[in-house]
Amino acid sequence: MGMEDEARDFLIRIVHTLSMVLLWMLANLLFGIYLGYGFFEGSPSWTHITYYILSLSSFVLLLRHLRKRWKL
């Protein structure tokens, strides 16, 4: 007795969404907190600004990708 195709596709879509969001969060955690690009003392350097620009742009791209994925 197998799973229906619609339910299987829905569960795969959920797992894909969770994995993409967790991967994005782990990448930002690594670069932002562990490598120290998320925090600055005094004035921000070019590496901090680059981190924030890449973080925001990757978040926008992630949202666009998930929006396309969830459209039926």
XYZ file of N, CA, C and O in Angstrom:
288
model
N 0.852 -1.167 0.000
C 0.000 0.000 0.000
C 0.902 1.235 0.000
O 1.631 1.497 0.935
N 0.858 1.978 -1.078
C 1.734 3.130 -1.229
C 1.042 4.434 -0.889
O -0.162 4.495 -0.641
N 1.820 5.444 -0.894
C 1.322 6.779 -0.610
C 0.769 7.396 -1.895
O 1.279 7.142 -2.974
N -0.265 8.179 -1.765
C -0.818 8.849 -2.938
C 0.183 9.851 -3.487
O 0.994 10.416 -2.761
N 0.127 10.067 -4.783
C 1.092 10.944 -5.435
C 0.991 12.389 -4.945
O 2.011 13.061 -4.766
N -0.211 12.874 -4.714
C -0.372 14.257 -4.254
C 0.205 14.450 -2.861
O 0.866 15.453 -2.589
N -0.044 13.492 -1.980
C 0.481 13.590 -0.616
C 2.004 13.486 -0.627
O 2.692 14.207 0.105
N 2.526 12.604 -1.474
C 3.975 12.448 -1.578
C 4.622 13.733 -2.106
O 5.635 14.184 -1.576
N 4.047 14.334 -3.130
C 4.586 15.586 -3.666
C 4.538 16.708 -2.632
O 5.470 17.521 -2.539
N 3.470 16.750 -1.850
C 3.330 17.761 -0.807
C 4.398 17.590 0.269
O 5.035 18.562 0.690
N 4.632 16.368 0.702
C 5.644 16.112 1.722
C 7.052 16.399 1.203
O 7.898 16.926 1.927
N 7.307 16.082 -0.055
C 8.606 16.394 -0.651
C 8.800 17.902 -0.720
O 9.887 18.416 -0.466
N 7.749 18.628 -1.039
C 7.822 20.093 -1.092
C 8.122 20.670 0.297
O 8.917 21.606 0.436
N 7.520 20.101 1.333
C 7.771 20.557 2.704
C 9.218 20.283 3.107
O 9.901 21.154 3.655
N 9.705 19.082 2.820
C 11.080 18.731 3.172
C 12.071 19.606 2.407
O 13.079 20.054 2.963
N 11.788 19.867 1.152
C 12.655 20.733 0.352
C 12.701 22.143 0.940
O 13.786 22.744 1.048
N 11.560 22.664 1.331
C 11.494 23.998 1.917
C 12.281 24.056 3.219
O 13.076 24.981 3.437
N 12.075 23.087 4.093
C 12.790 23.069 5.364
C 14.296 22.949 5.166
O 15.077 23.623 5.839
N 14.707 22.118 4.243
C 16.140 21.939 4.030
C 16.777 23.195 3.441
O 17.900 23.558 3.816
N 16.106 23.876 2.526
C 16.656 25.098 1.950
C 16.766 26.201 3.010
O 17.772 26.917 3.068
N 15.750 26.343 3.850
C 15.777 27.373 4.893
C 16.861 27.057 5.925
O 17.604 27.955 6.344
N 16.986 25.804 6.326
C 18.019 25.436 7.287
C 19.420 25.624 6.714
O 20.330 26.064 7.421
N 19.601 25.307 5.451
C 20.898 25.518 4.813
C 21.246 27.001 4.765
O 22.384 27.393 5.053
N 20.270 27.849 4.442
C 20.493 29.291 4.427
C 20.837 29.796 5.829
O 21.755 30.602 5.997
N 20.113 29.304 6.816
C 20.370 29.738 8.189
C 21.747 29.286 8.684
O 22.446 30.041 9.358
N 22.144 28.060 8.343
C 23.457 27.575 8.758
C 24.580 28.366 8.106
O 25.601 28.647 8.742
N 24.411 28.715 6.837
C 25.431 29.518 6.154
C 25.556 30.886 6.811
O 26.677 31.383 7.022
N 24.442 31.499 7.144
C 24.488 32.805 7.804
C 25.033 32.696 9.220
O 25.728 33.602 9.691
N 24.736 31.615 9.893
C 25.289 31.393 11.222
C 26.800 31.244 11.158
O 27.528 31.828 11.964
N 27.275 30.485 10.197
C 28.717 30.280 10.048
C 29.435 31.591 9.779
O 30.394 31.949 10.476
N 28.991 32.318 8.762
C 29.696 33.538 8.390
C 29.410 34.691 9.349
O 30.290 35.507 9.620
N 28.195 34.777 9.851
C 27.826 35.908 10.700
C 28.347 35.822 12.111
O 28.943 36.772 12.629
N 28.163 34.670 12.747
C 28.542 34.558 14.159
C 29.912 33.920 14.320
O 30.786 34.466 14.985
N 30.116 32.757 13.713
C 31.373 32.049 13.934
C 32.575 32.779 13.346
O 33.637 32.816 13.948
N 32.436 33.333 12.161
C 33.550 34.053 11.549
C 33.559 35.534 11.904
O 34.496 36.244 11.575
N 32.479 36.019 12.534
C 32.465 37.376 13.081
C 32.081 38.469 12.117
O 32.315 39.642 12.410
N 31.504 38.136 10.963
C 31.127 39.188 10.015
C 29.808 39.866 10.385
O 29.495 40.916 9.854
N 29.051 39.292 11.262
C 27.767 39.877 11.636
C 27.878 40.980 12.672
O 26.968 41.782 12.834
N 28.983 41.017 13.389
C 29.172 41.996 14.458
C 30.377 42.863 14.132
O 31.351 42.398 13.572
N 30.288 44.104 14.501
C 31.431 44.993 14.317
C 31.491 45.971 15.477
O 30.496 46.291 16.097
N 32.705 46.385 15.762
C 32.931 47.384 16.806
C 33.447 48.644 16.127
O 34.338 48.584 15.300
N 32.877 49.735 16.474
C 33.258 50.989 15.815
C 32.547 51.112 14.479
O 31.330 51.047 14.398
N 33.306 51.258 13.428
C 32.703 51.389 12.104
C 32.828 50.062 11.349
O 33.812 49.338 11.508
N 31.842 49.744 10.521
C 31.898 48.481 9.783
C 32.928 48.543 8.656
O 33.130 49.575 8.033
N 33.563 47.412 8.404
C 34.529 47.337 7.306
C 33.818 46.815 6.055
O 32.637 46.473 6.086
N 34.563 46.700 4.973
C 33.971 46.252 3.719
C 33.523 44.797 3.814
O 32.581 44.390 3.140
N 34.165 43.989 4.656
C 33.749 42.587 4.796
C 32.395 42.471 5.485
O 31.578 41.628 5.110
N 32.151 43.339 6.463
C 30.854 43.330 7.140
C 29.739 43.768 6.186
O 28.661 43.168 6.151
N 30.009 44.805 5.433
C 29.015 45.308 4.480
C 28.728 44.263 3.412
O 27.569 44.020 3.050
N 29.781 43.606 2.932
C 29.606 42.545 1.937
C 28.784 41.401 2.509
O 27.915 40.847 1.821
N 29.048 41.027 3.758
C 28.273 39.956 4.395
C 26.792 40.315 4.446
O 25.944 39.490 4.104
N 26.468 41.521 4.867
C 25.067 41.918 4.971
C 24.397 41.999 3.599
O 23.241 41.604 3.450
N 25.101 42.489 2.607
C 24.533 42.553 1.257
C 24.269 41.152 0.716
O 23.186 40.864 0.184
N 25.253 40.260 0.875
C 25.067 38.882 0.401
C 23.992 38.151 1.187
O 23.238 37.347 0.626
N 23.915 38.416 2.468
C 22.898 37.769 3.294
C 21.490 38.195 2.875
O 20.599 37.361 2.713
N 21.301 39.490 2.688
C 19.981 39.982 2.283
C 19.618 39.545 0.868
O 18.469 39.148 0.605
N 20.575 39.586 -0.038
C 20.273 39.170 -1.412
C 20.006 37.671 -1.490
O 19.121 37.240 -2.231
N 20.741 36.866 -0.722
C 20.461 35.429 -0.734
C 19.106 35.124 -0.101
O 18.419 34.198 -0.504
N 18.702 35.931 0.883
C 17.374 35.737 1.485
C 16.273 36.052 0.480
O 15.281 35.321 0.384
N 16.454 37.111 -0.285
C 15.468 37.462 -1.315
C 15.401 36.362 -2.377
O 14.307 35.955 -2.800
N 16.551 35.852 -2.792
C 16.568 34.759 -3.769
C 15.937 33.490 -3.209
O 15.238 32.769 -3.926
N 16.160 33.225 -1.938
C 15.531 32.065 -1.296
C 14.011 32.214 -1.289
O 13.283 31.267 -1.612
N 13.532 33.394 -0.952
C 12.083 33.619 -0.942
C 11.481 33.483 -2.341
O 10.398 32.913 -2.497
N 12.185 33.991 -3.354
C 11.702 33.852 -4.737
C 11.646 32.391 -5.141
O 10.682 31.945 -5.773
N 12.675 31.633 -4.773
C 12.715 30.212 -5.112
C 11.577 29.454 -4.429
O 10.894 28.641 -5.061
N 11.365 29.737 -3.153
C 10.298 29.037 -2.422
C 8.920 29.452 -2.916
O 7.998 28.633 -2.954
N 8.773 30.693 -3.307
C 7.496 31.151 -3.849
C 7.163 30.419 -5.149
O 6.034 29.989 -5.360
N 8.176 30.264 -6.029
C 7.965 29.522 -7.275
C 7.647 28.061 -6.978
O 6.819 27.450 -7.642
N 8.344 27.518 -6.000
C 8.169 26.100 -5.660
C 6.757 25.824 -5.126
O 6.210 24.753 -5.382
N 6.191 26.750 -4.394
C 4.883 26.529 -3.781
C 3.715 26.931 -4.657
O 2.568 26.674 -4.308
N 3.969 27.592 -5.781
C 2.866 27.903 -6.697
C 2.403 26.619 -7.363
O 3.211 25.814 -7.784
N 1.133 26.487 -7.474
C 0.582 25.256 -8.077
C 0.211 25.437 -9.503
O -0.049 26.327 -10.102
